[in-house]
């Protein structure tokens, strides 16, 4: 009958479509595509270690290590390291100091030049640690913040962020110690004056020493005593916004001269590894003789 013929035609179309689909799509066929598997080697064999050297301001000169791919073709490993930024705790840079002023600050160093396996760095910024910043803030007082851009005598432009909190007077009975907006403006002006005076009359090296000792915060507090009593006066953050054109000689002076730059251990390790096979070859030749 016509019904059985139409059913048979439909089955023929379906089976032929399935056969074509299996033949065209390699993923449905048995086994699929067989491609050669890539051999995965040890990626660390193609990399080199470099020692980070902190400026002469800091006690710990070798302050860390960095990794880079080996130079190959047009790719240069030392050039790839330049411009990297590294963060360290100030207490670690000051020889594992127990001073609370050092413990609550992080210093960022920027890679400026590479000599052998040594990466010479320079100061790039500083900030308070998060836990220290949170512990300073409190209720029933006014938070005063200021930001100033100033240029050092050796051409570095710094953006300095300072903060202060108002405190109760000795004979005060009132619960809070909020200050007026006019007082806030005066205190912020004094902050800007003290920061500009500290930065614009000194080199970057001296400014970093002042930041290590936290002397700038104490200077701001003393300058503002006549306006309103303050507590928790700190330089919250320092950023190097612009730096002068790179000078290799000046960078070496920042590190205390070539004689004061510590020798890298990494180059010695590589030389020892290269020398070991040669010694084994020499010993084998002697045994043959």
mmCIF file of C-alpha atoms in Angstrom:
data_model
loop_
_atom_site.group_PDB
_atom_site.id
_atom_site.type_symbol
_atom_site.label_atom_id
_atom_site.label_comp_id
_atom_site.label_asym_id
_atom_site.label_seq_id
_atom_site.Cartn_x
_atom_site.Cartn_y
_atom_site.Cartn_z
ATOM 1 C CA UNK A 1 0.000 0.000 0.000
ATOM 2 C CA UNK A 2 0.907 3.634 -0.251
ATOM 3 C CA UNK A 3 1.352 3.909 3.567
ATOM 4 C CA UNK A 4 3.956 1.127 3.737
ATOM 5 C CA UNK A 5 5.877 2.623 0.795
ATOM 6 C CA UNK A 6 6.062 6.055 2.454
ATOM 7 C CA UNK A 7 7.259 4.465 5.721
ATOM 8 C CA UNK A 8 9.998 2.526 3.881
ATOM 9 C CA UNK A 9 11.125 5.700 2.079
ATOM 10 C CA UNK A 10 11.322 7.581 5.378
ATOM 11 C CA UNK A 11 13.433 4.786 6.973
ATOM 12 C CA UNK A 12 15.773 4.787 3.964
ATOM 13 C CA UNK A 13 16.296 8.593 4.263
ATOM 14 C CA UNK A 14 16.954 8.378 8.021
ATOM 15 C CA UNK A 15 19.471 5.526 7.741
ATOM 16 C CA UNK A 16 21.318 7.204 4.849
ATOM 17 C CA UNK A 17 21.502 10.495 6.831
ATOM 18 C CA UNK A 18 22.939 8.659 9.855
ATOM 19 C CA UNK A 19 25.553 6.928 7.709
ATOM 20 C CA UNK A 20 26.595 10.238 6.114
ATOM 21 C CA UNK A 21 26.725 11.921 9.524
ATOM 22 C CA UNK A 22 29.014 9.235 10.916
ATOM 23 C CA UNK A 23 31.262 9.390 7.884
ATOM 24 C CA UNK A 24 31.572 13.206 7.876
ATOM 25 C CA UNK A 25 32.060 13.826 11.610
ATOM 26 C CA UNK A 26 35.383 12.289 12.754
ATOM 27 C CA UNK A 27 34.428 12.659 16.422
ATOM 28 C CA UNK A 28 31.582 10.171 16.019
ATOM 29 C CA UNK A 29 33.751 7.591 14.257
ATOM 30 C CA UNK A 30 35.616 4.955 16.202
ATOM 31 C CA UNK A 31 38.776 6.305 17.840
ATOM 32 C CA UNK A 32 38.444 9.868 16.473
ATOM 33 C CA UNK A 33 41.450 11.896 15.273
ATOM 34 C CA UNK A 34 44.818 10.629 16.378
ATOM 35 C CA UNK A 35 47.308 13.470 16.860
ATOM 36 C CA UNK A 36 50.811 13.315 18.296
ATOM 37 C CA UNK A 37 50.870 14.334 21.969
ATOM 38 C CA UNK A 38 53.184 17.218 22.890
ATOM 39 C CA UNK A 39 56.021 16.342 25.206
ATOM 40 C CA UNK A 40 55.785 18.455 28.378
ATOM 41 C CA UNK A 41 59.249 19.153 29.796
ATOM 42 C CA UNK A 42 60.375 20.990 32.910
ATOM 43 C CA UNK A 43 59.631 24.680 32.287
ATOM 44 C CA UNK A 44 62.068 25.769 35.002
ATOM 45 C CA UNK A 45 65.028 24.572 32.921
ATOM 46 C CA UNK A 46 64.489 27.513 30.570
ATOM 47 C CA UNK A 47 64.552 30.131 33.351
ATOM 48 C CA UNK A 48 67.205 31.982 35.392
ATOM 49 C CA UNK A 49 67.217 33.386 38.939
ATOM 50 C CA UNK A 50 68.387 36.935 39.725
ATOM 51 C CA UNK A 51 69.143 38.568 43.115
ATOM 52 C CA UNK A 52 67.379 41.812 44.112
ATOM 53 C CA UNK A 53 69.675 44.472 45.609
ATOM 54 C CA UNK A 54 68.098 47.202 47.789
ATOM 55 C CA UNK A 55 69.601 50.754 47.927
ATOM 56 C CA UNK A 56 72.255 51.623 50.527
ATOM 57 C CA UNK A 57 69.559 53.234 52.794
ATOM 58 C CA UNK A 58 68.469 49.770 53.872
ATOM 59 C CA UNK A 59 70.392 47.299 56.034
ATOM 60 C CA UNK A 60 69.430 44.130 54.131
ATOM 61 C CA UNK A 61 70.958 44.544 50.676
ATOM 62 C CA UNK A 62 70.014 41.178 49.115
ATOM 63 C CA UNK A 63 66.260 41.403 49.718
ATOM 64 C CA UNK A 64 64.828 38.769 47.395
ATOM 65 C CA UNK A 65 64.970 36.929 44.079
ATOM 66 C CA UNK A 66 63.177 37.160 40.755
ATOM 67 C CA UNK A 67 62.743 34.735 37.882
ATOM 68 C CA UNK A 68 62.985 35.351 34.129
ATOM 69 C CA UNK A 69 63.205 33.310 30.933
ATOM 70 C CA UNK A 70 66.688 32.772 29.527
ATOM 71 C CA UNK A 71 67.815 35.117 26.757
ATOM 72 C CA UNK A 72 67.080 33.592 23.372
ATOM 73 C CA UNK A 73 67.096 35.181 19.932
ATOM 74 C CA UNK A 74 65.716 38.704 20.140
ATOM 75 C CA UNK A 75 64.381 38.138 23.681
ATOM 76 C CA UNK A 76 66.607 39.548 26.442
ATOM 77 C CA UNK A 77 66.065 38.337 30.013
ATOM 78 C CA UNK A 78 67.744 41.326 31.779
ATOM 79 C CA UNK A 79 65.743 43.803 29.690
ATOM 80 C CA UNK A 80 62.543 41.992 30.647
ATOM 81 C CA UNK A 81 63.342 42.427 34.364
ATOM 82 C CA UNK A 82 63.721 46.226 34.127
ATOM 83 C CA UNK A 83 60.603 48.025 35.306
ATOM 84 C CA UNK A 84 59.398 45.269 37.639
ATOM 85 C CA UNK A 85 58.106 46.437 41.040
ATOM 86 C CA UNK A 86 58.712 44.461 44.248
ATOM 87 C CA UNK A 87 57.079 44.978 47.662
ATOM 88 C CA UNK A 88 58.902 44.353 50.950
ATOM 89 C CA UNK A 89 58.158 45.010 54.583
ATOM 90 C CA UNK A 90 60.340 47.797 56.000
ATOM 91 C CA UNK A 91 61.262 45.699 59.058
ATOM 92 C CA UNK A 92 62.760 43.022 56.770
ATOM 93 C CA UNK A 93 64.755 45.631 54.836
ATOM 94 C CA UNK A 94 66.076 47.084 58.104
ATOM 95 C CA UNK A 95 67.588 43.763 59.197
ATOM 96 C CA UNK A 96 64.469 42.175 60.779
ATOM 97 C CA UNK A 97 63.926 45.181 63.034
ATOM 98 C CA UNK A 98 61.547 44.920 66.026
ATOM 99 C CA UNK A 99 60.610 48.606 65.836
ATOM 100 C CA UNK A 100 56.832 49.093 65.429
ATOM 101 C CA UNK A 101 57.474 52.030 63.076
ATOM 102 C CA UNK A 102 59.188 49.632 60.663
ATOM 103 C CA UNK A 103 56.792 46.711 61.050
ATOM 104 C CA UNK A 104 53.716 48.658 59.925
ATOM 105 C CA UNK A 105 55.168 49.922 56.623
ATOM 106 C CA UNK A 106 55.591 48.316 53.214
ATOM 107 C CA UNK A 107 58.182 49.606 50.746
ATOM 108 C CA UNK A 108 58.044 49.110 46.969
ATOM 109 C CA UNK A 109 61.297 48.936 44.994
ATOM 110 C CA UNK A 110 61.571 49.235 41.212
ATOM 111 C CA UNK A 111 64.145 47.351 39.098
ATOM 112 C CA UNK A 112 66.253 49.969 37.313
ATOM 113 C CA UNK A 113 69.297 48.094 36.011
ATOM 114 C CA UNK A 114 70.827 44.603 35.826
ATOM 115 C CA UNK A 115 74.518 43.917 36.497
ATOM 116 C CA UNK A 116 75.451 40.269 36.051
ATOM 117 C CA UNK A 117 72.945 38.408 38.238
ATOM 118 C CA UNK A 118 72.227 41.470 40.435
ATOM 119 C CA UNK A 119 69.069 43.536 39.874
ATOM 120 C CA UNK A 120 69.724 47.101 41.121
ATOM 121 C CA UNK A 121 66.531 48.640 42.515
ATOM 122 C CA UNK A 122 65.488 52.117 43.611
ATOM 123 C CA UNK A 123 62.769 53.493 45.910
ATOM 124 C CA UNK A 124 59.359 53.503 44.207
ATOM 125 C CA UNK A 125 56.858 54.010 47.036
ATOM 126 C CA UNK A 126 55.785 53.332 50.601
ATOM 127 C CA UNK A 127 52.471 52.720 52.384
ATOM 128 C CA UNK A 128 51.067 51.773 55.777
ATOM 129 C CA UNK A 129 49.950 48.170 56.199
ATOM 130 C CA UNK A 130 46.193 47.573 56.144
ATOM 131 C CA UNK A 131 45.988 46.326 59.748
ATOM 132 C CA UNK A 132 47.835 49.394 61.040
ATOM 133 C CA UNK A 133 45.596 51.736 59.041
ATOM 134 C CA UNK A 134 42.429 50.100 60.348
ATOM 135 C CA UNK A 135 43.671 50.185 63.948
ATOM 136 C CA UNK A 136 44.230 53.966 63.808
ATOM 137 C CA UNK A 137 40.650 54.854 62.836
ATOM 138 C CA UNK A 138 38.186 55.407 65.674
ATOM 139 C CA UNK A 139 34.799 56.994 66.439
ATOM 140 C CA UNK A 140 33.962 60.382 68.006
ATOM 141 C CA UNK A 141 36.783 62.240 66.225
ATOM 142 C CA UNK A 142 37.514 63.918 62.886
ATOM 143 C CA UNK A 143 39.727 62.296 60.253
ATOM 144 C CA UNK A 144 41.826 64.817 58.311
ATOM 145 C CA UNK A 145 43.615 63.768 55.106
ATOM 146 C CA UNK A 146 45.854 65.701 52.733
ATOM 147 C CA UNK A 147 47.719 64.961 49.489
ATOM 148 C CA UNK A 148 50.663 66.975 48.138
ATOM 149 C CA UNK A 149 52.926 66.682 45.083
ATOM 150 C CA UNK A 150 56.482 67.927 45.558
ATOM 151 C CA UNK A 151 59.775 67.600 43.691
ATOM 152 C CA UNK A 152 63.056 66.550 45.303
ATOM 153 C CA UNK A 153 66.358 68.288 44.573
ATOM 154 C CA UNK A 154 67.476 65.371 42.364
ATOM 155 C CA UNK A 155 64.371 65.522 40.129
ATOM 156 C CA UNK A 156 61.955 62.911 41.571
ATOM 157 C CA UNK A 157 58.306 64.010 41.853
ATOM 158 C CA UNK A 158 56.611 62.468 44.906
ATOM 159 C CA UNK A 159 52.926 62.374 45.758
ATOM 160 C CA UNK A 160 52.597 62.219 49.552
ATOM 161 C CA UNK A 161 49.361 61.330 51.388
ATOM 162 C CA UNK A 162 49.136 62.278 55.080
ATOM 163 C CA UNK A 163 46.451 61.611 57.703
ATOM 164 C CA UNK A 164 45.647 62.793 61.231
ATOM 165 C CA UNK A 165 42.916 62.318 63.850
ATOM 166 C CA UNK A 166 41.683 64.884 66.358
ATOM 167 C CA UNK A 167 42.024 64.062 70.050
ATOM 168 C CA UNK A 168 40.435 65.253 73.305
ATOM 169 C CA UNK A 169 42.023 67.997 75.362
ATOM 170 C CA UNK A 170 43.306 67.062 78.811
ATOM 171 C CA UNK A 171 40.460 68.778 80.717
ATOM 172 C CA UNK A 172 37.698 67.825 78.259
ATOM 173 C CA UNK A 173 34.519 66.183 79.555
ATOM 174 C CA UNK A 174 32.616 66.049 76.270
ATOM 175 C CA UNK A 175 32.407 62.609 74.611
ATOM 176 C CA UNK A 176 33.440 63.620 71.089
ATOM 177 C CA UNK A 177 36.266 65.806 69.782
ATOM 178 C CA UNK A 178 35.010 66.892 66.363
ATOM 179 C CA UNK A 179 36.682 69.992 64.934
ATOM 180 C CA UNK A 180 35.241 72.731 62.718
ATOM 181 C CA UNK A 181 35.699 72.865 58.937
ATOM 182 C CA UNK A 182 37.853 75.985 59.302
ATOM 183 C CA UNK A 183 40.222 74.009 61.575
ATOM 184 C CA UNK A 184 40.360 71.162 59.052
ATOM 185 C CA UNK A 185 41.361 73.591 56.290
ATOM 186 C CA UNK A 186 44.084 75.151 58.424
ATOM 187 C CA UNK A 187 45.478 71.754 59.448
ATOM 188 C CA UNK A 188 45.484 70.601 55.812
ATOM 189 C CA UNK A 189 47.394 73.751 54.807
ATOM 190 C CA UNK A 190 49.982 73.103 57.538
ATOM 191 C CA UNK A 191 50.315 69.499 56.341
ATOM 192 C CA UNK A 192 51.039 70.692 52.797
ATOM 193 C CA UNK A 193 53.630 73.203 54.040
ATOM 194 C CA UNK A 194 55.525 70.639 56.151
ATOM 195 C CA UNK A 195 55.509 67.977 53.424
ATOM 196 C CA UNK A 196 56.656 70.432 50.737
ATOM 197 C CA UNK A 197 59.439 71.721 52.994
ATOM 198 C CA UNK A 198 60.644 68.183 53.762
ATOM 199 C CA UNK A 199 60.596 66.973 50.147
ATOM 200 C CA UNK A 200 61.658 70.020 48.125
ATOM 201 C CA UNK A 201 64.804 70.732 50.200
ATOM 202 C CA UNK A 202 66.196 67.173 50.202
ATOM 203 C CA UNK A 203 67.255 64.424 47.833
ATOM 204 C CA UNK A 204 65.227 61.233 47.472
ATOM 205 C CA UNK A 205 67.749 59.414 49.684
ATOM 206 C CA UNK A 206 67.202 61.827 52.602
ATOM 207 C CA UNK A 207 63.415 61.782 52.147
ATOM 208 C CA UNK A 208 63.460 57.970 52.399
ATOM 209 C CA UNK A 209 65.499 58.223 55.642
ATOM 210 C CA UNK A 210 62.888 60.614 57.085
ATOM 211 C CA UNK A 211 60.123 58.185 56.117
ATOM 212 C CA UNK A 212 61.983 55.309 57.794
ATOM 213 C CA UNK A 213 62.201 57.260 61.060
ATOM 214 C CA UNK A 214 58.617 58.647 60.726
ATOM 215 C CA UNK A 215 59.916 62.128 61.572
ATOM 216 C CA UNK A 216 57.581 63.862 59.096
ATOM 217 C CA UNK A 217 54.448 62.813 61.003
ATOM 218 C CA UNK A 218 55.854 64.232 64.245
ATOM 219 C CA UNK A 219 56.727 67.527 62.493
ATOM 220 C CA UNK A 220 53.137 67.860 61.231
ATOM 221 C CA UNK A 221 51.723 67.163 64.707
ATOM 222 C CA UNK A 222 53.914 69.831 66.331
ATOM 223 C CA UNK A 223 53.032 72.407 63.640
ATOM 224 C CA UNK A 224 49.281 71.860 64.214
ATOM 225 C CA UNK A 225 49.252 71.871 68.053
ATOM 226 C CA UNK A 226 48.183 75.529 68.155
ATOM 227 C CA UNK A 227 45.194 74.845 65.854
ATOM 228 C CA UNK A 228 43.844 71.591 67.336
ATOM 229 C CA UNK A 229 45.406 68.666 69.289
ATOM 230 C CA UNK A 230 46.089 65.719 66.953
ATOM 231 C CA UNK A 231 46.927 62.048 67.292
ATOM 232 C CA UNK A 232 47.753 59.257 64.825
ATOM 233 C CA UNK A 233 49.560 61.639 62.458
ATOM 234 C CA UNK A 234 51.158 59.485 59.761
ATOM 235 C CA UNK A 235 52.345 59.592 56.191
ATOM 236 C CA UNK A 236 49.832 57.088 54.853
ATOM 237 C CA UNK A 237 51.315 56.611 51.380
ATOM 238 C CA UNK A 238 54.151 57.884 49.172
ATOM 239 C CA UNK A 239 54.300 57.350 45.405
ATOM 240 C CA UNK A 240 57.022 58.256 42.899
ATOM 241 C CA UNK A 241 54.937 59.911 40.187
ATOM 242 C CA UNK A 242 57.757 60.997 37.847
ATOM 243 C CA UNK A 243 61.451 60.210 37.853
ATOM 244 C CA UNK A 244 64.343 61.824 35.939
ATOM 245 C CA UNK A 245 66.053 60.236 32.939
ATOM 246 C CA UNK A 246 67.872 57.027 33.876
ATOM 247 C CA UNK A 247 71.523 57.571 34.839
ATOM 248 C CA UNK A 248 73.554 54.434 35.607
ATOM 249 C CA UNK A 249 76.215 56.379 37.522
ATOM 250 C CA UNK A 250 73.657 57.984 39.867
ATOM 251 C CA UNK A 251 72.044 54.608 40.504
ATOM 252 C CA UNK A 252 75.425 53.153 41.538
ATOM 253 C CA UNK A 253 75.903 56.142 43.898
ATOM 254 C CA UNK A 254 72.495 55.389 45.473
ATOM 255 C CA UNK A 255 73.793 51.856 46.107
ATOM 256 C CA UNK A 256 76.938 53.234 47.799
ATOM 257 C CA UNK A 257 79.351 52.650 44.903
ATOM 258 C CA UNK A 258 80.367 49.514 43.007
ATOM 259 C CA UNK A 259 82.458 48.228 45.926
ATOM 260 C CA UNK A 260 79.395 48.226 48.242
ATOM 261 C CA UNK A 261 77.120 46.253 45.886
ATOM 262 C CA UNK A 262 77.042 42.644 47.220
ATOM 263 C CA UNK A 263 78.029 39.836 44.865
ATOM 264 C CA UNK A 264 75.262 37.635 43.507
ATOM 265 C CA UNK A 265 75.243 33.948 44.422
ATOM 266 C CA UNK A 266 73.192 32.899 41.392
ATOM 267 C CA UNK A 267 76.013 33.343 38.841
ATOM 268 C CA UNK A 268 78.315 31.251 41.048
ATOM 269 C CA UNK A 269 75.762 28.452 41.164
ATOM 270 C CA UNK A 270 75.550 28.350 37.391
ATOM 271 C CA UNK A 271 79.340 28.345 37.040
ATOM 272 C CA UNK A 272 79.597 25.489 39.543
ATOM 273 C CA UNK A 273 76.976 23.498 37.635
ATOM 274 C CA UNK A 274 78.814 24.093 34.343
ATOM 275 C CA UNK A 275 82.165 23.166 35.900
ATOM 276 C CA UNK A 276 80.913 19.850 37.378
ATOM 277 C CA UNK A 277 80.509 18.008 34.003
ATOM 278 C CA UNK A 278 83.960 19.241 32.885
ATOM 279 C CA UNK A 279 85.557 17.801 36.028
ATOM 280 C CA UNK A 280 83.809 14.469 35.433
ATOM 281 C CA UNK A 281 85.087 14.409 31.815
ATOM 282 C CA UNK A 282 88.648 15.149 32.976
ATOM 283 C CA UNK A 283 88.457 12.365 35.575
ATOM 284 C CA UNK A 284 87.191 9.904 32.914
ATOM 285 C CA UNK A 285 90.042 10.830 30.538
ATOM 286 C CA UNK A 286 92.610 10.243 33.300
ATOM 287 C CA UNK A 287 91.051 6.850 34.051
ATOM 288 C CA UNK A 288 91.267 5.874 30.347
ATOM 289 C CA UNK A 289 94.957 6.851 30.225
#
